[in-house]
Amino acid sequence: MKKIHTHIPGFPRIGAQRELKTALERHWRGESTAEELAEVGRTLRSRHWAAQRDAGLDFVTVGDFAFYDHVANHIQLFGCEPARFHFRDEPALARYFTLARGRSGGERCGCGQEGAALEMTKWFDTNYHYLVPELDADTRFALASTRLFDEVAEAQALGHAVKATLIGPLTFLWLAKATDGSCRLDLLDRLLPVYGEVLARLKEQGVAWVQIEEPILGLDLPQAWRSAFETAYWQLNQAGAQLLLATYFSPLEENLSLACRLPVAGLHVDGVRAAHELVSVADWLPVHKVLSAGVVDGRNIWRTDLDAVLATLAPVLDKRGGRLWLSTSCSLLHVPYSLAAETALDAEVESWLAFAHEKLAELALLKTAIEAPGSAAPALAATRAALASRRASPRVRDAAVRARLAALPADAAQRKSPFAERRLLQGAMLNLPPFPTTTIGSFPQTPDIRAARAAFRRGALDSAAYEAAMRAEIAQAIRRQEALGLDVLVHGEAERNDMVEYFGEHLAGFAFTRHGWVQSYGSRCVKPPVIWGDVSRPAPITVDWARYAQGLTEKPVKGMLTGPVTILQWSFVRDDQPRLDTADQIALAMRDEVDDLQRAGIAIVQIDEPALREGLPLRQSRQAGYLDRAVRAFRLTAAVARDATQVHTHMCYAEFNDILPQIAALDADVITIETSRSAMALLDGFGDFRYPNDIGPGVYDIHSPRVPGREDMLALLRRARAVIPAEQLWVNPDCGLKTRGWDETESALRNMVAAAHQMRREANSRKPLEAA
Ligand code: GLN
Ligand code: ZN
């Protein structure tokens, strides 16, 4: 007799209509009480548990909900809020929001001052950002929050069978940072007793299973961390709770036998990204333990090929005596709620998709297909038909795109001349001063701009009127930049809602959802486009805007594009071909845009790649392969530029020092990067590496409302000047300015231009000395 259990590692928390976002922002504005916010939390949890129960899952998952971030919940659970958050006697929820947002009320700022928010960073290779726990050698842990236990009681009161979830101790420490440079692993002995208490308490509450998440088992771990798993889990096992050790996002590889051996009652593995390991896990994992196979993709939105999954599972079921748990590969946090809300999606494309709710139904169907194959047959046939239509659809494959890619000449990704020659030509053309000043692309997206766009979208403004409104914005942005004395101007991106969505909307092969929101951090959500087919560019996208802007000024105006890797990285990407094949198609489309811009008389084209590093695979062994292809996709876009056309690129979020050779290999004439928050620490890497082309290290942090003074920026520029030759240096903010207001933007840029002028004076007065 085959016996299948179903569950999920976690469910999205923001609400199908982003109710949590609305409630949080109201609360932060002081328009609702903590109790009112708590009520929204309860409503959402009960709804999400009901969805799990209604889909026939054997347990609902408790502990995946968070008002801001689940890692922050653990910081409070373990009582390790950094000392700077203790100085006022605030209630736990208020302290929680201070951890997340800092004390100045609203704006996050990473300045490291008292009351500054915790740093935020990406959750593995997802677009979700967690708050980084700050620990040091003196950190003590103590069970300090009842939130998890309260939520368990809440679910039980609603009649649910509960599986609680916790981040495991090793992953928690791995994700933290030691502010004093001490070894985080040394804190394990102090942390484990608190886990013991948590587990004992959950057991007392009658929780049948505790999922304990250790996704770092899919990383290349130092030996000390691997060994620590054995001692830690031996100790956790003493609490007597049934533990389901959960891994995801990456194959276990050399940690496979370790994971199978740990003294826990069950193991969850990612059956999508590590599908090839399922049979080995089934072999290695002792039969008395539960195997949870995450066969439905929690990271993407395509309908599951249920036949293929059933075929993969057949040998696994044999080995497990017909007993198995089925699940999504990871928490559904990373996908939107439900297709039911999509009223305007292309019907054919929609039939190929599955969001969180549809994935729950897929699990239910898989369970039936194994336990009672006959009754699942009609539903399986429907899935089969949808998948067949996707495979056979003439819309998915574009013969012209494929032919063009196949016929690309060997040097298609290669600029004609080396940088040294291009630089001379560009210098003669552009005639820029030393330390040229520029900005990253966007200017404030004012309420007027957003109102005009909203009116245009609902049909209240016709396209001529909308275009006129955007042209007026561009014209005033150009006037302001001229008045400030900037050297290289931008048109300001008023016409763009979002740097990826805007291009996606103008490319073939993309679909857009109405409500496909996914949490990025806190109350912030993104709505990634869906790339379902071959990508091509039906018509030029930015050329008219760029030509218009350039016509208003004698100064060069940069053409502004989003690079192929970033478009890929911030979308849901088709899974029927290698991801980077899709990047090549986007690259080809954007290459044509670069060419059209230069033909229209645009002398500088910027191709933004802020997400280049985000696609880096979690396992080192795959990183070089990814970087090769990513760099090539960028170069394919850029290499159509003539020698005299200056190519810029822009990246944010630091941490480049380990990929500097690849950044240099992009061969952009100028790169602008974010460095101000790390006080230029990043630049040391560029200096040591002797980065060959021009660099604009961001001299002010656009994420903070503080207007930096001329002296602040001068100090940063002098630091930059110490490691990078002066003739390579540009002066710019560290990212686009669309979230700022005009007043602060103009004040900051005025100071920035003044700082550049001072640098020029210092260079001039030094010259005679150096010559002497
Ligand atoms: N050109 C874009 C802007 O200025 C770049 C944004 C980004 O790097 N995230 O908004
Ligand atoms: Zn940026």
Short mmCIF file of C-alpha atoms in Angstrom, two decimals, residues 14-358:
data_model
loop_
_atom_site.label_atom_id
_atom_site.label_comp_id
_atom_site.label_asym_id
_atom_site.label_seq_id
_atom_site.Cartn_x
_atom_site.Cartn_y
_atom_site.Cartn_z
CA ILE A 14 2.47 39.19 2.12
CA GLY A 15 -1.19 38.37 1.30
CA ALA A 16 -2.84 37.74 -2.06
CA GLN A 17 -3.74 41.43 -2.27
CA ARG A 18 -0.55 42.49 -0.45
CA GLU A 19 -2.67 43.04 2.68
CA LEU A 20 0.42 42.81 4.87
CA LYS A 21 2.16 45.55 2.91
CA THR A 22 -0.82 47.87 3.32
CA ALA A 23 -1.16 47.09 7.01
CA LEU A 24 2.56 47.53 7.71
CA GLU A 25 2.79 50.86 5.96
CA ARG A 26 -0.29 52.14 7.77
CA HIS A 27 1.19 51.05 11.06
CA TRP A 28 4.52 52.71 10.29
CA ARG A 29 2.73 55.95 9.46
CA GLY A 30 1.13 55.76 12.89
CA GLU A 31 -2.34 55.17 11.46
CA SER A 32 -2.97 51.83 13.15
CA THR A 33 -2.14 50.22 16.46
CA ALA A 34 0.04 47.19 17.06
CA GLU A 35 -3.10 45.26 17.90
CA GLU A 36 -4.70 46.14 14.56
CA LEU A 37 -1.57 45.02 12.76
CA ALA A 38 -1.51 41.79 14.80
CA GLU A 39 -5.07 41.15 13.68
CA VAL A 40 -4.06 41.38 10.02
CA GLY A 41 -1.30 38.87 10.77
CA ARG A 42 -3.78 36.47 12.32
CA THR A 43 -6.17 36.79 9.40
CA LEU A 44 -3.44 36.12 6.86
CA ARG A 45 -2.09 33.13 8.75
CA SER A 46 -5.48 31.57 9.15
CA ARG A 47 -6.18 32.06 5.45
CA HIS A 48 -2.85 30.54 4.44
CA TRP A 49 -3.28 27.57 6.76
CA ALA A 50 -6.79 27.01 5.44
CA ALA A 51 -5.40 26.91 1.89
CA GLN A 52 -2.92 24.23 2.95
CA ARG A 53 -5.57 22.19 4.71
CA ASP A 54 -8.04 22.55 1.86
CA ALA A 55 -5.43 21.23 -0.54
CA GLY A 56 -5.25 18.12 1.63
CA LEU A 57 -1.76 18.72 3.03
CA ASP A 58 -1.10 16.61 6.11
CA PHE A 59 0.30 19.53 8.08
CA VAL A 60 0.11 23.27 7.93
CA THR A 61 3.43 25.03 8.37
CA VAL A 62 3.72 27.43 11.30
CA GLY A 63 6.65 29.78 11.79
CA ASP A 64 6.98 30.91 8.17
CA PHE A 65 5.01 34.09 8.85
CA ALA A 66 6.87 37.29 9.70
CA PHE A 67 5.92 40.94 9.93
CA TYR A 68 9.15 41.83 8.17
CA ASP A 69 11.54 38.93 7.82
CA HIS A 70 11.73 35.42 9.23
CA VAL A 71 15.42 35.73 10.10
CA ALA A 72 14.57 38.79 12.21
CA ASN A 73 11.97 36.65 14.01
CA HIS A 74 14.78 34.28 14.99
CA ILE A 75 16.91 37.16 16.26
CA GLN A 76 14.15 37.95 18.74
CA LEU A 77 13.42 34.31 19.48
CA PHE A 78 17.04 33.78 20.52
CA GLY A 79 17.27 37.10 22.35
CA CYS A 80 20.28 38.31 20.36
CA GLU A 81 19.22 41.80 19.30
CA PRO A 82 22.40 43.89 19.13
CA ALA A 83 22.99 46.15 22.12
CA ARG A 84 22.22 49.32 20.20
CA PHE A 85 18.56 48.26 20.04
CA HIS A 86 18.16 47.83 23.78
CA PHE A 87 18.46 51.33 25.06
CA ARG A 88 14.78 52.05 25.17
CA ASP A 89 12.17 50.03 26.90
CA GLU A 90 10.07 49.38 23.82
CA PRO A 91 7.65 46.53 23.23
CA ALA A 92 9.00 43.63 21.17
CA LEU A 93 7.19 44.57 17.96
CA ALA A 94 8.47 48.15 18.04
CA ARG A 95 12.03 46.88 18.60
CA TYR A 96 11.52 44.45 15.76
CA PHE A 97 10.71 47.26 13.33
CA THR A 98 13.68 49.21 14.62
CA LEU A 99 15.95 46.27 13.81
CA ALA A 100 14.49 46.30 10.34
CA ARG A 101 14.19 49.99 9.60
CA GLY A 102 16.45 51.88 11.96
CA ARG A 103 15.46 54.56 14.37
CA SER A 104 15.21 57.63 12.19
CA GLY A 105 11.73 56.43 11.30
CA GLY A 106 11.23 55.14 7.81
CA GLU A 107 14.29 55.37 5.67
CA ARG A 108 16.69 52.47 6.01
CA CYS A 109 20.21 53.61 6.35
CA GLY A 110 23.28 51.49 6.62
CA CYS A 111 25.49 54.06 8.29
CA GLY A 112 26.40 51.81 11.22
CA GLN A 113 25.39 54.47 13.72
CA GLU A 114 23.46 53.96 16.89
CA GLY A 115 19.97 52.83 16.03
CA ALA A 116 20.88 52.11 12.41
CA ALA A 117 18.93 49.26 10.86
CA LEU A 118 20.48 45.83 10.51
CA GLU A 119 22.15 45.24 7.20
CA MET A 120 20.06 43.48 4.61
CA THR A 121 21.34 40.90 2.21
CA LYS A 122 20.08 38.37 -0.28
CA TRP A 123 18.65 35.08 0.95
CA PHE A 124 20.88 32.62 -0.91
CA ASP A 125 20.38 33.11 -4.65
CA THR A 126 16.83 34.48 -4.39
CA ASN A 127 15.57 38.06 -4.70
CA TYR A 128 14.39 37.94 -1.08
CA HIS A 129 16.45 39.97 1.38
CA TYR A 130 16.90 39.05 5.04
CA LEU A 131 18.15 41.06 7.98
CA VAL A 132 21.65 39.99 8.92
CA PRO A 133 21.99 39.01 12.60
CA GLU A 134 24.90 40.78 14.26
CA LEU A 135 26.86 38.68 16.71
CA ASP A 136 30.16 38.96 18.49
CA ALA A 137 32.25 36.94 20.89
CA ASP A 138 30.17 38.22 23.83
CA THR A 139 26.75 37.42 22.39
CA ARG A 140 24.55 35.48 24.78
CA PHE A 141 21.35 33.74 23.69
CA ALA A 142 18.15 33.22 25.65
CA LEU A 143 14.66 32.19 24.71
CA ALA A 144 13.15 35.67 24.44
CA SER A 145 9.98 35.52 22.36
CA THR A 146 6.79 33.53 22.51
CA ARG A 147 5.74 34.46 18.98
CA LEU A 148 6.37 31.00 17.52
CA PHE A 149 4.57 29.20 20.34
CA ASP A 150 1.65 31.62 20.13
CA GLU A 151 1.30 30.98 16.43
CA VAL A 152 1.42 27.24 17.01
CA ALA A 153 -1.38 27.58 19.58
CA GLU A 154 -3.28 29.74 17.11
CA ALA A 155 -3.11 27.07 14.40
CA GLN A 156 -4.04 24.33 16.84
CA ALA A 157 -7.04 26.31 18.02
CA LEU A 158 -8.17 26.40 14.40
CA GLY A 159 -7.97 22.62 14.35
CA HIS A 160 -4.85 22.23 12.21
CA ALA A 161 -2.21 19.52 12.45
CA VAL A 162 0.96 21.54 12.85
CA LYS A 163 4.46 21.29 11.52
CA ALA A 164 6.51 24.11 13.04
CA THR A 165 9.48 25.49 11.17
CA LEU A 166 12.75 26.95 12.40
CA ILE A 167 15.99 27.96 10.75
CA GLY A 168 18.61 25.48 11.94
CA PRO A 169 21.44 26.61 14.24
CA LEU A 170 24.23 26.18 11.69
CA THR A 171 22.40 28.10 8.98
CA PHE A 172 21.44 30.81 11.47
CA LEU A 173 25.07 31.32 12.46
CA TRP A 174 26.25 31.11 8.85
CA LEU A 175 23.83 33.87 7.80
CA ALA A 176 24.91 36.11 10.68
CA LYS A 177 27.93 38.35 10.73
CA ALA A 178 30.43 38.63 13.53
CA THR A 179 30.90 42.34 14.08
CA ASP A 180 34.18 41.81 15.91
CA GLY A 181 35.64 39.39 13.39
CA SER A 182 35.30 36.48 15.80
CA CYS A 183 34.29 33.02 14.64
CA ARG A 184 30.50 32.64 14.52
CA LEU A 185 30.80 28.89 14.88
CA ASP A 186 32.26 29.36 18.36
CA LEU A 187 28.81 30.55 19.43
CA LEU A 188 27.17 27.22 18.62
CA ASP A 189 27.59 25.83 22.14
CA ARG A 190 25.79 28.83 23.55
CA LEU A 191 23.03 28.72 20.97
CA LEU A 192 22.15 25.03 21.13
CA PRO A 193 20.61 25.06 24.62
CA VAL A 194 18.11 27.69 23.40
CA TYR A 195 17.18 25.46 20.47
CA GLY A 196 16.76 22.69 23.03
CA GLU A 197 14.29 24.84 24.95
CA VAL A 198 12.38 25.81 21.81
CA LEU A 199 12.08 22.19 20.73
CA ALA A 200 11.03 21.02 24.17
CA ARG A 201 8.36 23.67 24.29
CA LEU A 202 7.04 22.79 20.83
CA LYS A 203 6.92 19.17 21.87
CA GLU A 204 4.99 20.10 24.97
CA GLN A 205 2.50 21.90 22.77
CA GLY A 206 1.95 18.65 20.94
CA VAL A 207 3.61 19.68 17.66
CA ALA A 208 4.11 16.48 15.69
CA TRP A 209 6.96 17.67 13.48
CA VAL A 210 9.52 20.43 13.61
CA GLN A 211 11.04 21.37 10.28
CA ILE A 212 14.55 22.60 10.84
CA GLU A 213 15.98 24.37 7.82
CA GLU A 214 19.63 23.96 6.98
CA PRO A 215 19.96 25.11 3.37
CA ILE A 216 23.69 25.67 3.89
CA LEU A 217 24.05 21.92 3.41
CA GLY A 218 23.86 22.82 -0.28
CA LEU A 219 26.92 25.09 -0.08
CA ASP A 220 30.66 24.41 -0.16
CA LEU A 221 31.14 24.28 3.59
CA PRO A 222 34.41 24.50 5.51
CA GLN A 223 35.18 21.23 7.28
CA ALA A 224 34.64 22.75 10.74
CA TRP A 225 31.04 23.63 9.82
CA ARG A 226 30.39 20.19 8.40
CA SER A 227 31.68 18.52 11.55
CA ALA A 228 29.61 20.85 13.70
CA PHE A 229 26.44 19.38 12.17
CA GLU A 230 27.09 16.04 13.81
CA THR A 231 27.53 17.39 17.33
CA ALA A 232 24.74 19.95 16.98
CA TYR A 233 22.12 17.48 15.79
CA TRP A 234 23.14 14.89 18.31
CA GLN A 235 22.39 17.47 20.96
CA LEU A 236 19.13 18.72 19.35
CA ASN A 237 17.89 15.17 19.14
CA GLN A 238 17.89 15.03 22.96
CA ALA A 239 14.85 17.29 23.04
CA GLY A 240 12.76 14.41 21.73
CA ALA A 241 10.93 16.39 19.03
CA GLN A 242 10.55 14.80 15.61
CA LEU A 243 12.85 16.79 13.36
CA LEU A 244 12.49 17.15 9.60
CA LEU A 245 15.84 18.50 8.42
CA ALA A 246 15.13 20.66 5.38
CA THR A 247 17.61 21.54 2.63
CA TYR A 248 16.88 23.42 -0.58
CA PHE A 249 18.19 25.54 -3.46
CA SER A 250 21.16 23.34 -4.24
CA PRO A 251 22.33 19.74 -4.45
CA LEU A 252 23.85 18.19 -1.33
CA GLU A 253 26.82 16.62 -3.16
CA GLU A 254 29.60 15.93 -0.64
CA ASN A 255 27.19 16.68 2.21
CA LEU A 256 24.72 14.04 1.08
CA SER A 257 25.85 11.23 3.34
CA LEU A 258 26.25 13.66 6.24
CA ALA A 259 22.67 14.89 5.80
CA CYS A 260 21.35 11.33 5.59
CA ARG A 261 23.23 10.25 8.70
CA LEU A 262 22.25 13.03 11.11
CA PRO A 263 20.07 11.90 14.00
CA VAL A 264 16.79 13.38 12.78
CA ALA A 265 13.47 11.77 11.93
CA GLY A 266 13.31 12.99 8.35
CA LEU A 267 15.10 14.78 5.53
CA HIS A 268 13.66 17.18 2.97
CA VAL A 269 15.59 17.66 -0.25
CA ASP A 270 15.16 19.94 -3.24
CA GLY A 271 13.82 17.57 -5.87
CA VAL A 272 14.02 20.21 -8.61
CA ARG A 273 17.51 21.64 -8.42
CA ALA A 274 18.84 18.35 -7.05
CA ALA A 275 16.52 15.95 -8.85
CA HIS A 276 19.51 13.86 -9.87
CA GLU A 277 20.28 13.17 -6.19
CA LEU A 278 16.86 11.85 -5.23
CA VAL A 279 17.68 8.21 -5.83
CA SER A 280 20.98 8.45 -3.94
CA VAL A 281 19.23 10.09 -1.02
CA ALA A 282 16.62 7.34 -1.09
CA ASP A 283 19.50 4.85 -0.94
CA TRP A 284 21.47 6.53 1.82
CA LEU A 285 18.67 7.62 4.08
CA PRO A 286 17.83 4.84 6.57
CA VAL A 287 14.33 3.50 5.83
CA HIS A 288 12.95 4.38 9.24
CA LYS A 289 13.46 8.05 8.40
CA VAL A 290 11.00 10.12 6.41
CA LEU A 291 12.12 11.29 2.99
CA SER A 292 10.46 14.50 1.82
CA ALA A 293 10.97 15.05 -1.90
CA GLY A 294 10.48 18.66 -3.01
CA VAL A 295 9.42 17.87 -6.55
CA VAL A 296 7.24 20.91 -7.30
CA ASP A 297 9.34 23.97 -8.08
CA GLY A 298 9.10 26.60 -5.34
CA ARG A 299 11.30 29.03 -7.26
CA ASN A 300 9.53 29.27 -10.58
CA ILE A 301 6.01 29.55 -11.92
CA TRP A 302 5.74 26.81 -14.54
CA ARG A 303 3.24 24.03 -14.30
CA THR A 304 4.90 20.84 -13.10
CA ASP A 305 5.44 18.02 -15.55
CA LEU A 306 3.63 15.52 -13.34
CA ASP A 307 4.39 12.55 -15.60
CA ALA A 308 8.10 13.29 -15.36
CA VAL A 309 7.88 13.66 -11.59
CA LEU A 310 6.01 10.36 -11.26
CA ALA A 311 8.66 8.65 -13.35
CA THR A 312 11.44 10.12 -11.18
CA LEU A 313 9.61 9.03 -8.05
CA ALA A 314 8.99 5.43 -9.09
CA PRO A 315 12.44 4.08 -8.04
CA VAL A 316 12.35 6.26 -4.92
CA LEU A 317 9.01 4.77 -3.89
CA ASP A 318 10.40 1.28 -4.43
CA LYS A 319 13.28 1.99 -2.10
CA ARG A 320 11.07 3.62 0.54
CA GLY A 321 8.54 0.81 0.70
CA GLY A 322 5.88 3.01 -0.84
CA ARG A 323 6.18 5.70 1.85
CA LEU A 324 7.15 9.18 0.90
CA TRP A 325 6.44 12.82 1.66
CA LEU A 326 5.88 15.12 -1.28
CA SER A 327 6.50 18.80 -1.16
CA THR A 328 7.54 21.89 -3.02
CA SER A 329 11.29 22.25 -3.45
CA CYS A 330 11.43 25.16 -1.00
CA SER A 331 9.11 27.66 0.64
CA LEU A 332 6.58 29.20 -1.73
CA LEU A 333 7.72 32.61 -0.49
CA HIS A 334 9.36 33.07 -3.88
CA VAL A 335 6.28 32.73 -6.08
CA PRO A 336 3.02 34.73 -6.36
CA TYR A 337 -0.22 33.62 -4.76
CA SER A 338 -2.70 32.51 -7.33
CA LEU A 339 -3.56 32.57 -10.98
CA ALA A 340 -7.15 33.18 -9.99
CA ALA A 341 -6.34 36.87 -9.63
CA GLU A 342 -4.98 37.13 -13.17
CA THR A 343 -7.76 38.38 -15.37
CA ALA A 344 -5.73 39.89 -18.19
CA LEU A 345 -3.07 37.26 -18.77
CA ASP A 346 -2.84 35.67 -22.20
CA ALA A 347 -4.98 32.55 -21.79
CA GLU A 348 -2.55 30.21 -23.48
CA VAL A 349 0.42 31.41 -21.42
CA GLU A 350 -1.71 31.21 -18.28
CA SER A 351 -2.44 27.54 -18.95
CA TRP A 352 1.30 26.87 -18.67
CA LEU A 353 1.66 28.44 -15.21
CA ALA A 354 1.24 27.46 -11.57
CA PHE A 355 1.51 29.92 -8.67
CA ALA A 356 1.42 29.02 -4.96
CA HIS A 357 -2.21 27.91 -4.85
CA GLU A 358 -1.89 25.91 -8.04
#
